[in-house]
Tab-separated table of C-alpha atoms and ligand atoms in Angstrom:
chain	number	residue	atom	x	y	z
N	24	UNK	CA	-21.443	-2.333	-7.108
N	25	UNK	CA	-19.770	-5.727	-7.421
N	26	UNK	CA	-16.843	-6.593	-9.635
N	27	UNK	CA	-17.401	-9.178	-12.342
N	28	UNK	CA	-14.328	-10.991	-13.578
N	29	UNK	CA	-13.880	-10.226	-17.256
N	30	UNK	CA	-12.076	-12.469	-19.656
N	31	UNK	CA	-8.333	-12.299	-18.788
N	32	UNK	CA	-7.591	-10.998	-22.272
N	33	UNK	CA	-9.508	-7.822	-21.366
N	34	UNK	CA	-6.810	-6.797	-18.897
N	35	UNK	CA	-4.175	-5.211	-21.106
N	36	UNK	CA	-0.509	-5.763	-20.286
N	37	UNK	CA	1.377	-2.510	-20.838
N	38	UNK	CA	5.094	-1.844	-20.621
N	39	UNK	CA	6.848	1.396	-19.749
N	40	UNK	CA	7.399	2.412	-23.371
N	41	UNK	CA	6.019	5.729	-24.671
N	42	UNK	CA	2.981	3.848	-26.013
N	43	UNK	CA	2.436	1.869	-22.821
N	44	UNK	CA	2.468	4.916	-20.540
N	45	UNK	CA	0.247	6.931	-22.913
N	46	UNK	CA	-2.232	4.061	-23.177
N	47	UNK	CA	-2.389	3.755	-19.376
N	48	UNK	CA	-2.934	7.526	-19.034
N	49	UNK	CA	-5.618	7.466	-21.692
N	50	UNK	CA	-7.513	4.606	-20.052
N	51	UNK	CA	-7.459	6.355	-16.655
N	52	UNK	CA	-8.511	9.702	-18.174
N	53	UNK	CA	-11.497	7.948	-19.740
N	54	UNK	CA	-12.594	6.552	-16.367
N	55	UNK	CA	-10.762	3.216	-16.488
N	56	UNK	CA	-8.997	1.324	-13.704
N	57	UNK	CA	-5.298	0.641	-14.331
N	58	UNK	CA	-2.689	-0.825	-11.979
N	59	UNK	CA	0.777	0.726	-12.016
N	60	UNK	CA	3.916	0.484	-9.923
N	61	UNK	CA	5.087	3.154	-7.530
N	62	UNK	CA	8.228	3.046	-5.389
N	63	UNK	CA	6.171	1.430	-2.584
N	64	UNK	CA	3.684	-1.082	-4.027
N	65	UNK	CA	1.462	-1.347	-7.117
N	66	UNK	CA	-1.568	0.934	-6.981
N	67	UNK	CA	-4.986	0.487	-8.518
N	68	UNK	CA	-5.346	3.828	-10.263
N	69	UNK	CA	-8.498	5.678	-11.250
N	70	UNK	CA	-9.588	9.314	-11.483
N	71	UNK	CA	-10.364	10.619	-7.982
N	72	UNK	CA	-12.691	13.127	-9.629
N	73	UNK	CA	-14.993	10.454	-11.078
N	74	UNK	CA	-17.540	8.801	-8.802
N	75	UNK	CA	-17.965	6.045	-11.355
N	76	UNK	CA	-14.236	5.255	-11.585
N	77	UNK	CA	-13.864	5.402	-7.784
N	78	UNK	CA	-16.841	3.059	-7.360
N	79	UNK	CA	-15.100	0.572	-9.653
N	80	UNK	CA	-11.946	0.705	-7.512
N	81	UNK	CA	-13.935	-0.049	-4.340
N	82	UNK	CA	-15.785	-2.864	-6.125
N	83	UNK	CA	-12.658	-4.460	-7.624
N	84	UNK	CA	-10.901	-4.418	-4.256
N	85	UNK	CA	-13.950	-5.448	-2.259
N	86	UNK	CA	-13.087	-2.500	-0.026
N	87	UNK	CA	-15.550	-1.066	2.500
N	88	UNK	CA	-16.804	2.345	1.396
N	89	UNK	CA	-15.835	3.969	4.714
N	90	UNK	CA	-12.122	3.434	4.032
N	91	UNK	CA	-10.747	6.450	2.101
N	92	UNK	CA	-8.258	6.332	-0.782
N	93	UNK	CA	-4.902	8.100	-1.239
N	94	UNK	CA	-4.760	10.628	-4.098
N	95	UNK	CA	-1.614	10.684	-6.246
N	96	UNK	CA	-0.121	13.667	-8.077
N	97	UNK	CA	2.909	14.457	-10.216
N	98	UNK	CA	3.872	17.489	-8.127
N	99	UNK	CA	3.491	19.128	-4.740
N	100	UNK	CA	1.792	22.136	-6.354
N	101	UNK	CA	-0.924	19.952	-7.904
N	102	UNK	CA	-1.374	17.988	-4.659
N	103	UNK	CA	-1.750	21.049	-2.448
N	104	UNK	CA	-4.512	22.493	-4.674
N	105	UNK	CA	-6.783	19.947	-2.959
N	106	UNK	CA	-5.987	20.903	0.660
N	107	UNK	CA	-6.111	23.797	3.102
N	108	UNK	CA	-2.625	24.604	4.376
N	109	UNK	CA	-3.346	26.870	7.324
N	110	UNK	CA	-1.321	27.504	10.459
N	111	UNK	CA	1.723	25.661	11.757
N	112	UNK	CA	0.652	22.269	10.411
N	113	UNK	CA	0.189	23.791	6.957
N	114	UNK	CA	3.746	25.122	7.128
N	115	UNK	CA	4.910	21.713	8.332
N	116	UNK	CA	3.133	20.062	5.361
N	117	UNK	CA	5.119	22.315	3.001
N	118	UNK	CA	8.386	21.411	4.712
N	119	UNK	CA	7.629	17.697	4.666
N	120	UNK	CA	6.648	17.824	1.006
N	121	UNK	CA	9.843	19.698	0.123
N	122	UNK	CA	11.866	17.115	1.966
N	123	UNK	CA	10.180	13.806	1.133
N	124	UNK	CA	8.287	14.258	-2.167
N	125	UNK	CA	8.456	12.587	-4.538
N	126	UNK	CA	8.663	9.683	-2.093
N	127	UNK	CA	6.820	7.263	0.195
N	128	UNK	CA	4.976	9.760	2.432
N	129	UNK	CA	1.223	10.415	2.414
N	130	UNK	CA	-0.054	13.589	4.076
N	131	UNK	CA	-3.618	13.756	5.407
N	132	UNK	CA	-4.776	17.384	5.336
N	133	UNK	CA	-8.047	19.312	5.631
N	134	UNK	CA	-9.892	19.156	2.336
N	135	UNK	CA	-10.060	22.365	0.270
N	136	UNK	CA	-13.666	23.556	-0.266
N	137	UNK	CA	-12.979	23.548	-4.030
N	138	UNK	CA	-11.260	20.152	-4.054
N	139	UNK	CA	-12.098	18.107	-7.158
N	140	UNK	CA	-11.713	14.809	-5.285
N	141	UNK	CA	-15.139	13.187	-5.091
N	142	UNK	CA	-16.629	12.550	-1.659
N	143	UNK	CA	-16.648	8.788	-2.162
N	144	UNK	CA	-12.839	8.747	-2.714
N	145	UNK	CA	-12.318	10.375	0.665
N	146	UNK	CA	-15.181	8.405	2.292
N	147	UNK	CA	-17.029	11.684	2.976
N	148	UNK	CA	-14.326	12.779	5.440
N	149	UNK	CA	-13.400	16.459	5.801
N	150	UNK	CA	-9.789	15.460	4.987
N	151	UNK	CA	-7.867	14.230	1.938
N	152	UNK	CA	-4.803	11.953	1.718
N	153	UNK	CA	-2.184	13.257	-0.740
N	154	UNK	CA	0.964	11.688	-2.114
N	155	UNK	CA	3.554	12.381	-4.821
N	156	UNK	CA	5.154	9.012	-5.620
N	157	UNK	CA	8.702	8.528	-6.871
N	158	UNK	CA	9.569	6.726	-10.108
N	159	UNK	CA	10.052	7.787	-13.715
N	160	UNK	CA	7.076	5.901	-15.176
N	161	UNK	CA	4.596	6.827	-12.457
N	162	UNK	CA	5.674	10.472	-12.626
N	163	UNK	CA	5.172	10.521	-16.412
N	164	UNK	CA	1.820	8.800	-16.067
N	165	UNK	CA	0.530	11.237	-13.435
N	166	UNK	CA	1.790	14.252	-15.403
N	167	UNK	CA	-0.080	13.038	-18.497
N	168	UNK	CA	-3.302	12.498	-16.531
N	169	UNK	CA	-2.937	15.890	-14.797
N	170	UNK	CA	-5.741	15.188	-12.291
N	171	UNK	CA	-5.844	13.496	-8.873
N	172	UNK	CA	-5.468	9.716	-9.188
N	173	UNK	CA	-6.861	7.523	-6.411
N	174	UNK	CA	-4.648	4.470	-5.999
N	175	UNK	CA	-5.077	1.981	-3.188
N	176	UNK	CA	-2.727	-0.982	-3.227
N	177	UNK	CA	-3.662	-3.221	-6.158
N	178	UNK	CA	-4.798	-6.245	-4.150
N	179	UNK	CA	-8.170	-7.529	-2.998
N	180	UNK	CA	-8.986	-5.949	0.359
N	181	UNK	CA	-7.272	-7.746	3.223
N	182	UNK	CA	-4.849	-9.705	1.042
N	183	UNK	CA	-1.084	-9.307	0.543
N	184	UNK	CA	-0.061	-6.085	-1.223
N	185	UNK	CA	1.536	-6.454	-4.677
N	186	UNK	CA	5.151	-5.456	-5.311
N	187	UNK	CA	5.309	-6.830	-8.882
N	188	UNK	CA	2.989	-6.755	-11.902
N	189	UNK	CA	2.722	-10.554	-11.605
N	190	UNK	CA	1.238	-10.200	-8.098
N	191	UNK	CA	-1.380	-7.799	-9.495
N	192	UNK	CA	-2.295	-10.143	-12.340
N	193	UNK	CA	-2.561	-13.046	-9.898
N	194	UNK	CA	-5.248	-11.238	-7.888
N	195	UNK	CA	-7.013	-8.982	-10.376
N	196	UNK	CA	-6.645	-10.389	-13.902
N	197	UNK	CA	-9.868	-9.841	-15.801
N	198	UNK	CA	-11.197	-7.355	-13.243
N	199	UNK	CA	-9.269	-4.260	-14.333
N	200	UNK	CA	-8.560	-2.541	-17.656
N	201	UNK	CA	-4.760	-2.768	-17.684
N	202	UNK	CA	-1.549	-3.338	-15.758
N	203	UNK	CA	1.432	-1.093	-16.462
N	204	UNK	CA	4.496	-3.203	-15.694
N	205	UNK	CA	6.955	-0.832	-14.055
N	206	UNK	CA	9.092	-3.644	-12.576
N	207	UNK	CA	9.510	-4.501	-8.892
N	208	UNK	CA	8.843	-1.789	-6.341
N	209	UNK	CA	12.077	-0.465	-4.819
N	210	UNK	CA	10.805	0.348	-1.305
N	211	UNK	CA	8.390	-2.557	-1.062
N	212	UNK	CA	6.101	-1.408	1.770
N	213	UNK	CA	3.390	1.234	1.506
N	214	UNK	CA	3.851	4.933	2.190
N	215	UNK	CA	3.915	6.287	5.714
N	216	UNK	CA	0.570	8.000	6.395
N	217	UNK	CA	0.893	11.163	8.506
N	218	UNK	CA	-2.226	12.920	9.764
N	219	UNK	CA	-1.874	16.712	9.875
N	220	UNK	CA	-5.521	17.530	10.619
N	221	UNK	CA	-5.354	17.636	14.434
N	222	UNK	CA	-3.391	19.624	17.010
N	223	UNK	CA	-0.182	17.742	16.283
N	224	UNK	CA	1.054	15.330	13.597
N	225	UNK	CA	0.146	11.669	14.117
N	226	UNK	CA	1.467	8.631	12.232
N	227	UNK	CA	-1.545	6.594	11.058
N	228	UNK	CA	0.540	3.966	9.266
N	229	UNK	CA	4.260	3.208	9.403
N	230	UNK	CA	5.790	2.904	5.950
N	231	UNK	CA	8.568	3.833	3.572
N	232	UNK	CA	9.607	7.067	5.333
N	233	UNK	CA	10.849	6.168	8.803
N	234	UNK	CA	9.604	7.750	12.016
N	235	UNK	CA	13.199	8.887	12.728
N	236	UNK	CA	13.391	10.718	9.400
N	237	UNK	CA	10.019	12.409	10.031
N	238	UNK	CA	10.981	13.384	13.575
N	239	UNK	CA	13.995	15.268	12.280
N	240	UNK	CA	11.483	17.698	10.802
N	241	UNK	CA	8.364	17.262	12.984
N	242	UNK	CA	9.840	16.648	16.440
N	243	UNK	CA	8.622	13.678	18.544
N	244	UNK	CA	5.670	11.808	16.993
N	245	UNK	CA	3.104	9.428	18.356
N	246	UNK	CA	1.080	6.789	16.546
N	247	UNK	CA	-2.460	5.909	17.588
N	248	UNK	CA	-3.045	2.550	19.262
N	249	UNK	CA	-4.397	-0.029	16.769
N	250	UNK	CA	-8.165	-0.250	16.938
N	251	UNK	CA	-9.883	-3.566	17.429
N	252	UNK	CA	-10.960	-5.306	14.248
N	253	UNK	CA	-14.521	-4.489	13.469
N	254	UNK	CA	-16.748	-4.062	10.467
N	255	UNK	CA	-17.860	-0.630	11.677
N	256	UNK	CA	-16.316	2.661	10.625
N	257	UNK	CA	-12.971	3.177	12.379
N	258	UNK	CA	-12.120	6.617	13.816
N	259	UNK	CA	-8.635	6.377	12.297
N	260	UNK	CA	-8.914	4.648	8.922
N	261	UNK	CA	-6.131	2.182	8.283
N	262	UNK	CA	-5.865	1.114	11.903
N	263	UNK	CA	-7.868	-2.101	11.745
N	264	UNK	CA	-5.773	-5.081	12.651
N	265	UNK	CA	-6.471	-7.759	10.030
N	266	UNK	CA	-4.733	-6.946	6.763
N	267	UNK	CA	-2.000	-8.230	4.435
N	268	UNK	CA	-3.223	-11.735	5.130
N	269	UNK	CA	-1.835	-14.732	3.272
N	270	UNK	CA	-4.044	-17.847	3.124
N	271	UNK	CA	-1.741	-19.628	5.597
N	272	UNK	CA	-1.771	-18.448	9.228
N	273	UNK	CA	1.279	-16.433	10.310
N	274	UNK	CA	3.256	-16.987	13.546
N	275	UNK	CA	5.518	-14.150	14.724
N	276	UNK	CA	8.960	-13.864	16.391
N	277	UNK	CA	9.974	-17.426	15.592
N	278	UNK	CA	13.613	-18.456	15.888
N	279	UNK	CA	13.007	-22.218	15.541
N	280	UNK	CA	10.387	-22.941	12.881
N	281	UNK	CA	8.481	-26.225	12.997
N	282	UNK	CA	8.921	-28.722	10.129
N	283	UNK	CA	5.362	-28.045	8.965
N	284	UNK	CA	6.012	-24.295	8.672
N	285	UNK	CA	7.476	-22.139	5.905
N	286	UNK	CA	10.079	-19.741	7.277
N	287	UNK	CA	10.306	-16.002	6.552
N	288	UNK	CA	13.633	-15.092	8.075
N	289	UNK	CA	16.153	-12.289	8.388
N	290	UNK	CA	19.935	-12.345	8.652
N	291	UNK	CA	21.613	-15.677	9.325
N	292	UNK	CA	18.544	-17.142	11.066
N	293	UNK	CA	18.304	-19.895	8.432
N	294	UNK	CA	21.771	-21.329	9.159
N	295	UNK	CA	20.628	-23.862	11.736
N	296	UNK	CA	17.391	-24.744	9.987
N	297	UNK	CA	16.845	-28.075	8.257
N	298	UNK	CA	17.730	-27.989	4.555
N	299	UNK	CA	14.229	-29.331	3.733
N	300	UNK	CA	12.560	-26.280	5.292
N	301	UNK	CA	10.832	-23.918	2.865
N	302	UNK	CA	12.631	-20.588	3.417
N	303	UNK	CA	12.533	-17.012	2.148
N	304	UNK	CA	15.384	-14.925	3.509
N	305	UNK	CA	14.347	-11.253	3.592
N	306	UNK	CA	17.977	-10.155	3.755
N	307	UNK	CA	20.884	-12.495	4.515
N	308	UNK	CA	22.913	-9.506	5.751
N	309	UNK	CA	20.031	-8.309	7.973
N	310	UNK	CA	19.581	-5.086	5.981
N	311	UNK	CA	16.097	-3.751	6.787
N	312	UNK	CA	15.650	-1.766	3.551
N	313	UNK	CA	16.393	-4.914	1.545
N	314	UNK	CA	14.010	-6.830	3.814
N	315	UNK	CA	11.202	-4.316	3.151
N	316	UNK	CA	11.741	-4.561	-0.611
N	317	UNK	CA	11.458	-8.376	-0.393
N	318	UNK	CA	8.649	-8.668	2.188
N	319	UNK	CA	5.532	-8.968	0.028
N	320	UNK	CA	7.284	-11.153	-2.583
N	321	UNK	CA	8.330	-13.418	0.284
N	322	UNK	CA	4.818	-13.650	1.697
N	323	UNK	CA	3.374	-14.329	-1.776
N	324	UNK	CA	5.996	-17.015	-2.440
N	325	UNK	CA	5.761	-18.802	0.920
N	326	UNK	CA	1.974	-18.714	0.847
N	327	UNK	CA	1.824	-20.334	-2.611
N	328	UNK	CA	4.615	-22.776	-2.258
N	329	UNK	CA	3.745	-23.600	1.367
N	330	UNK	CA	0.127	-24.303	0.406
N	331	UNK	CA	1.270	-26.423	-2.529
N	332	UNK	CA	3.487	-28.498	-0.200
N	333	UNK	CA	0.707	-28.862	2.377
N	334	UNK	CA	2.462	-26.768	5.065
N	335	UNK	CA	0.400	-25.448	7.969
N	336	UNK	CA	1.723	-21.914	8.570
N	337	UNK	CA	4.282	-19.221	7.839
N	338	UNK	CA	6.700	-18.572	10.714
N	339	UNK	CA	8.404	-15.171	10.720
N	340	UNK	CA	11.712	-14.237	12.398
N	341	UNK	CA	11.798	-11.353	14.876
N	342	UNK	CA	12.263	-7.990	13.132
N	343	UNK	CA	14.064	-5.138	14.941
N	344	UNK	CA	11.740	-2.268	15.950
N	345	UNK	CA	13.861	0.405	14.323
N	346	UNK	CA	13.807	2.400	11.095
N	347	UNK	CA	11.735	0.757	8.359
N	348	UNK	CA	11.605	-2.322	10.642
N	349	UNK	CA	8.562	-0.631	12.272
N	350	UNK	CA	6.694	-0.859	8.947
N	351	UNK	CA	7.697	-4.507	8.467
N	352	UNK	CA	6.596	-5.405	11.982
N	353	UNK	CA	3.281	-3.624	11.423
N	354	UNK	CA	2.596	-5.556	8.173
N	355	UNK	CA	3.548	-8.871	9.792
N	356	UNK	CA	1.426	-8.197	12.890
N	357	UNK	CA	-1.550	-7.488	10.641
N	358	UNK	CA	-0.837	-10.617	8.596
N	359	UNK	CA	-0.837	-12.618	11.834
N	360	UNK	CA	-3.943	-10.972	13.338
N	361	UNK	CA	-6.916	-13.264	13.881
N	362	UNK	CA	-9.421	-12.842	11.100
N	363	UNK	CA	-12.960	-13.632	10.252
N	364	UNK	CA	-14.837	-12.917	7.050
N	365	UNK	CA	-16.200	-9.698	8.545
N	366	UNK	CA	-12.795	-8.532	9.722
N	367	UNK	CA	-11.270	-9.227	6.352
N	368	UNK	CA	-13.884	-7.122	4.627
N	369	UNK	CA	-13.324	-4.311	7.094
N	370	UNK	CA	-9.550	-4.234	6.838
N	371	UNK	CA	-7.830	-1.355	5.121
N	372	UNK	CA	-6.909	-3.151	1.922
H	26	TXA	O1	2.192	3.365	-0.771
H	26	TXA	C1	0.979	3.596	-0.783
H	26	TXA	O2	0.451	4.429	-0.034
H	26	TXA	C2	0.135	2.809	-1.782
H	26	TXA	C3	0.577	3.199	-3.198
H	26	TXA	C4	-0.222	2.527	-4.271
H	26	TXA	O3	0.571	4.579	-3.339
H	26	TXA	N1	-1.258	3.032	-1.595
H	26	TXA	C5	-1.918	2.527	-0.504
H	26	TXA	O4	-3.261	2.794	-0.487
H	26	TXA	O5	-1.366	1.885	0.354
H	26	TXA	P1	-4.291	2.028	0.471
H	26	TXA	O6	-5.621	2.491	0.011
H	26	TXA	O7	-4.048	0.593	0.444
H	26	TXA	O8	-4.022	2.659	1.871
H	26	TXA	C6	-4.483	3.965	2.140
H	26	TXA	C7	-4.368	4.254	3.610
H	26	TXA	C8	-5.456	3.523	4.358
H	26	TXA	O9	-4.927	3.088	5.573
H	26	TXA	C9	-6.488	4.636	4.545
H	26	TXA	O10	-7.316	4.374	5.636
H	26	TXA	C10	-5.596	5.840	4.754
H	26	TXA	O11	-4.551	5.650	3.841
H	26	TXA	N2	-6.293	7.100	4.417
H	26	TXA	C11	-6.677	7.550	3.202
H	26	TXA	N3	-7.338	8.727	3.292
H	26	TXA	C12	-7.361	9.046	4.605
H	26	TXA	C13	-7.917	10.122	5.351
H	26	TXA	N4	-8.560	11.127	4.769
H	26	TXA	N5	-7.766	10.101	6.689
H	26	TXA	C14	-7.087	9.086	7.293
H	26	TXA	N6	-6.545	8.023	6.639
H	26	TXA	C15	-6.690	8.002	5.316
H	27	MG	MG1	-3.437	-1.575	0.995
């Protein structure tokens, strides 16, 4: 299935009024594809129970069918209907959900035999990814739909994730039924994905819940080594290297940007930089939570404005490998990873 761009007027703009949220719920319940904000990034929502709706999500994103989607719910009880919660890791899942939901944590669990999530949403895996997002509008929306909602980030596969409704419109106008404008996303990077299907918990993707916070409940955690970029099915989905890519190349750990580069910096790194330099400061005070919330807006801005000014690359300051800094570093490393057309199509979108 390929996505055909509709006339822009066919993508409805909805606000978070009673009518807007009900309209978004209604469209999704009828098999539509609607983007909405969560605390992390905007998601491209569709019924996980409908093969047709899920196929549209994959087509709109240009996402490879082997890369499974996260299912969103309004409550832990609804989410856990789709999974088997056996043994110590089942108990751990309950504890984590009690602690972090609603919030930016996705749990990968063995799929329940009676799960309503269609096999294409979970890429025919024996597991399902479950998440209860935080936010008044998204909670109301999910409660009205009262079914699992698949929602990958609302960007074309391999491109920068959207943290505002304007970013969604920029990439997907005319391709989807509606955008529910819930404002800017407070956390700004995607959920942490934690795999609970093996012998011990494994972080598949760093995100809004920090490793330190998880370890307070889980004990020491490991993350799998990134897999090489490839168009073939990865053993750990989400671990392919090329992702979050702006059009301009990205250079990492730069303290002295070149004149022909836009500069994504943190703290007071911009003080000694030429006043002509195109700059986006993630957080002048060096606050990593603020930096996460401003990361994707910064990449979108520097990519556009840098391209318009004929700049050659985006240079990024070093980011400390602590707390949510791990998620920022991961997104920037993926943005900087070498890419080819094949790699871009295979990335985890
Ligand atoms: O914050 C988020 O998680 C956002 C918002 C919209 O909720 N969603 C998001 O979805 O980032 P997406 O599709 O862009 O990323 C889903 C990640 C991918 O890395 C995918 O491979 C992984 O979750 N994933 C999904 N189901 C999985 C499964 N059964 N096993 C392992 N990884 C899975
Ligand atoms: Mg994504």
